[in-house]
Amino acid sequence: MAVIMLEKRDNMGWSSHTRDSICLWFRYAIHPFGIVLLSMLGAGLLVAVGAGIWRVMYPNNDGWKHRSASQEDYMREVRSRNSDALMREGMRTKYKLRTSDPSSSVTPSA
C-alpha cells in the first residue's frame, strides 16, 4: 500500500498503477484548469455582488461639493502657473542638453 502512495502521480492525481486500469475522464468531470477558472470567476462575481450590496447599504454622501466661482478661478490660475513652470523647466533642460553637445547645430543666443 505504501508503494502505491509514494509513486509518481500525473496532473489528474492518478498514479501509474491505477491509470492503466481506469480511464482518466471518469476521475474529474471538469479538467483541473476549468475548476481553477470557474473558482476565479466565482470569486470575482462574489466580490462584485458584495461591492454592490455595500454601495446600497452604505451610500457615499461625501460626493462632489460645488465650489464658488472665485475658488474655481483661483484653482484654474494655480494649474496654469504650474503648467507654465513645468513647460519652462522642460525647455530649459532641453536647451541645456542641446547646447552641451559639441556636435549640436544649435548655438546659444545671448
mmCIF file of C-alpha atoms in Angstrom:
data_model
loop_
_atom_site.group_PDB
_atom_site.id
_atom_site.type_symbol
_atom_site.label_atom_id
_atom_site.label_comp_id
_atom_site.label_asym_id
_atom_site.label_seq_id
_atom_site.Cartn_x
_atom_site.Cartn_y
_atom_site.Cartn_z
ATOM 1 C CA MET A 1 0.000 0.000 0.000
ATOM 2 C CA ALA A 2 2.784 2.446 0.841
ATOM 3 C CA VAL A 3 4.419 1.773 -2.502
ATOM 4 C CA ILE A 4 1.328 2.962 -4.359
ATOM 5 C CA MET A 5 1.089 6.097 -2.197
ATOM 6 C CA LEU A 6 4.696 7.054 -2.942
ATOM 7 C CA GLU A 7 4.505 6.526 -6.697
ATOM 8 C CA LYS A 8 4.834 9.459 -9.044
ATOM 9 C CA ARG A 9 1.448 10.908 -9.931
ATOM 10 C CA ASP A 10 0.227 12.750 -13.011
ATOM 11 C CA ASN A 11 -1.656 16.069 -13.073
ATOM 12 C CA MET A 12 -5.009 14.391 -12.511
ATOM 13 C CA GLY A 13 -3.987 12.775 -9.220
ATOM 14 C CA TRP A 14 -3.558 9.240 -10.539
ATOM 15 C CA SER A 15 -0.536 7.041 -10.117
ATOM 16 C CA SER A 16 0.762 4.959 -12.996
ATOM 17 C CA HIS A 17 -0.631 1.839 -11.300
ATOM 18 C CA THR A 18 -4.268 2.986 -11.313
ATOM 19 C CA ARG A 19 -4.063 4.895 -14.609
ATOM 20 C CA ASP A 20 -3.773 1.681 -16.579
ATOM 21 C CA SER A 21 -6.993 0.194 -15.243
ATOM 22 C CA ILE A 22 -9.309 3.244 -15.083
ATOM 23 C CA CYS A 23 -9.999 5.851 -17.750
ATOM 24 C CA LEU A 24 -8.870 9.317 -16.653
ATOM 25 C CA TRP A 25 -12.008 11.027 -17.972
ATOM 26 C CA PHE A 26 -14.053 9.472 -15.167
ATOM 27 C CA ARG A 27 -11.852 10.953 -12.436
ATOM 28 C CA TYR A 28 -12.901 14.599 -12.978
ATOM 29 C CA ALA A 29 -15.953 15.762 -14.883
ATOM 30 C CA ILE A 30 -14.147 19.083 -15.489
ATOM 31 C CA HIS A 31 -10.471 19.499 -16.289
ATOM 32 C CA PRO A 32 -8.453 20.956 -13.353
ATOM 33 C CA PHE A 33 -7.813 24.146 -15.365
ATOM 34 C CA GLY A 34 -11.577 24.552 -15.709
ATOM 35 C CA ILE A 35 -12.034 24.105 -11.972
ATOM 36 C CA VAL A 36 -9.496 26.856 -11.261
ATOM 37 C CA LEU A 37 -11.058 29.136 -13.874
ATOM 38 C CA LEU A 38 -14.573 28.637 -12.500
ATOM 39 C CA SER A 39 -13.307 29.272 -8.960
ATOM 40 C CA MET A 40 -11.715 32.552 -10.043
ATOM 41 C CA LEU A 41 -14.855 33.656 -11.883
ATOM 42 C CA GLY A 42 -16.988 32.762 -8.869
ATOM 43 C CA ALA A 43 -14.729 34.752 -6.549
ATOM 44 C CA GLY A 44 -14.887 37.759 -8.887
ATOM 45 C CA LEU A 45 -18.670 37.539 -9.008
ATOM 46 C CA LEU A 46 -18.813 37.311 -5.220
ATOM 47 C CA VAL A 47 -16.660 40.453 -4.884
ATOM 48 C CA ALA A 48 -18.844 42.343 -7.388
ATOM 49 C CA VAL A 49 -22.053 41.359 -5.593
ATOM 50 C CA GLY A 50 -20.516 42.285 -2.236
ATOM 51 C CA ALA A 51 -19.451 45.690 -3.560
ATOM 52 C CA GLY A 52 -22.951 46.302 -4.918
ATOM 53 C CA ILE A 53 -24.574 45.394 -1.617
ATOM 54 C CA TRP A 54 -22.110 47.606 0.260
ATOM 55 C CA ARG A 55 -22.872 50.538 -2.039
ATOM 56 C CA VAL A 56 -26.615 50.148 -1.491
ATOM 57 C CA MET A 57 -26.354 49.699 2.278
ATOM 58 C CA TYR A 58 -23.766 52.443 2.891
ATOM 59 C CA PRO A 59 -24.160 55.192 0.272
ATOM 60 C CA ASN A 60 -21.386 57.754 -0.101
ATOM 61 C CA ASN A 61 -22.815 61.152 0.814
ATOM 62 C CA ASP A 62 -19.424 62.863 0.707
ATOM 63 C CA GLY A 63 -19.519 63.256 -3.052
ATOM 64 C CA TRP A 64 -18.678 66.249 -5.233
ATOM 65 C CA LYS A 65 -19.232 69.549 -3.466
ATOM 66 C CA HIS A 66 -19.828 72.630 -5.602
ATOM 67 C CA ARG A 67 -17.202 75.327 -5.284
ATOM 68 C CA SER A 68 -17.687 79.036 -5.570
ATOM 69 C CA ALA A 69 -16.718 80.839 -8.776
ATOM 70 C CA SER A 70 -13.811 82.590 -7.049
ATOM 71 C CA GLN A 71 -12.399 79.245 -5.859
ATOM 72 C CA GLU A 72 -12.693 77.790 -9.374
ATOM 73 C CA ASP A 73 -10.880 80.835 -10.807
ATOM 74 C CA TYR A 74 -8.112 80.527 -8.227
ATOM 75 C CA MET A 75 -7.642 76.811 -8.911
ATOM 76 C CA ARG A 76 -7.575 77.448 -12.668
ATOM 77 C CA GLU A 77 -4.881 80.104 -12.152
ATOM 78 C CA VAL A 78 -2.752 77.789 -9.982
ATOM 79 C CA ARG A 79 -2.997 74.974 -12.540
ATOM 80 C CA SER A 80 -1.975 77.379 -15.298
ATOM 81 C CA ARG A 81 1.030 78.613 -13.310
ATOM 82 C CA ASN A 82 2.157 75.073 -12.547
ATOM 83 C CA SER A 83 1.764 74.042 -16.178
ATOM 84 C CA ASP A 84 3.766 77.068 -17.359
ATOM 85 C CA ALA A 85 6.506 76.341 -14.816
ATOM 86 C CA LEU A 86 6.732 72.729 -15.980
ATOM 87 C CA MET A 87 6.986 73.800 -19.612
ATOM 88 C CA ARG A 88 9.722 76.336 -18.791
ATOM 89 C CA GLU A 89 11.651 73.687 -16.856
ATOM 90 C CA GLY A 90 11.349 71.229 -19.733
ATOM 91 C CA MET A 91 12.529 73.744 -22.308
ATOM 92 C CA ARG A 92 15.441 74.782 -20.105
ATOM 93 C CA THR A 93 16.536 71.165 -19.708
ATOM 94 C CA LYS A 94 16.142 70.515 -23.430
ATOM 95 C CA TYR A 95 18.124 73.668 -24.238
ATOM 96 C CA LYS A 96 20.930 72.651 -21.838
ATOM 97 C CA LEU A 97 21.144 69.181 -23.375
ATOM 98 C CA ARG A 98 21.346 70.543 -26.904
ATOM 99 C CA THR A 99 23.964 73.199 -26.129
ATOM 100 C CA SER A 100 26.171 70.896 -24.035
ATOM 101 C CA ASP A 101 26.666 68.572 -27.019
ATOM 102 C CA PRO A 102 29.565 69.947 -29.131
ATOM 103 C CA SER A 103 28.233 68.265 -32.273
ATOM 104 C CA SER A 104 24.884 70.023 -31.899
ATOM 105 C CA SER A 105 23.945 72.530 -34.560
ATOM 106 C CA VAL A 106 22.043 74.688 -32.056
ATOM 107 C CA THR A 107 24.032 77.693 -30.917
ATOM 108 C CA PRO A 108 23.040 79.573 -27.782
ATOM 109 C CA SER A 109 21.969 83.113 -28.389
ATOM 110 C CA ALA A 110 22.775 85.896 -25.973
#
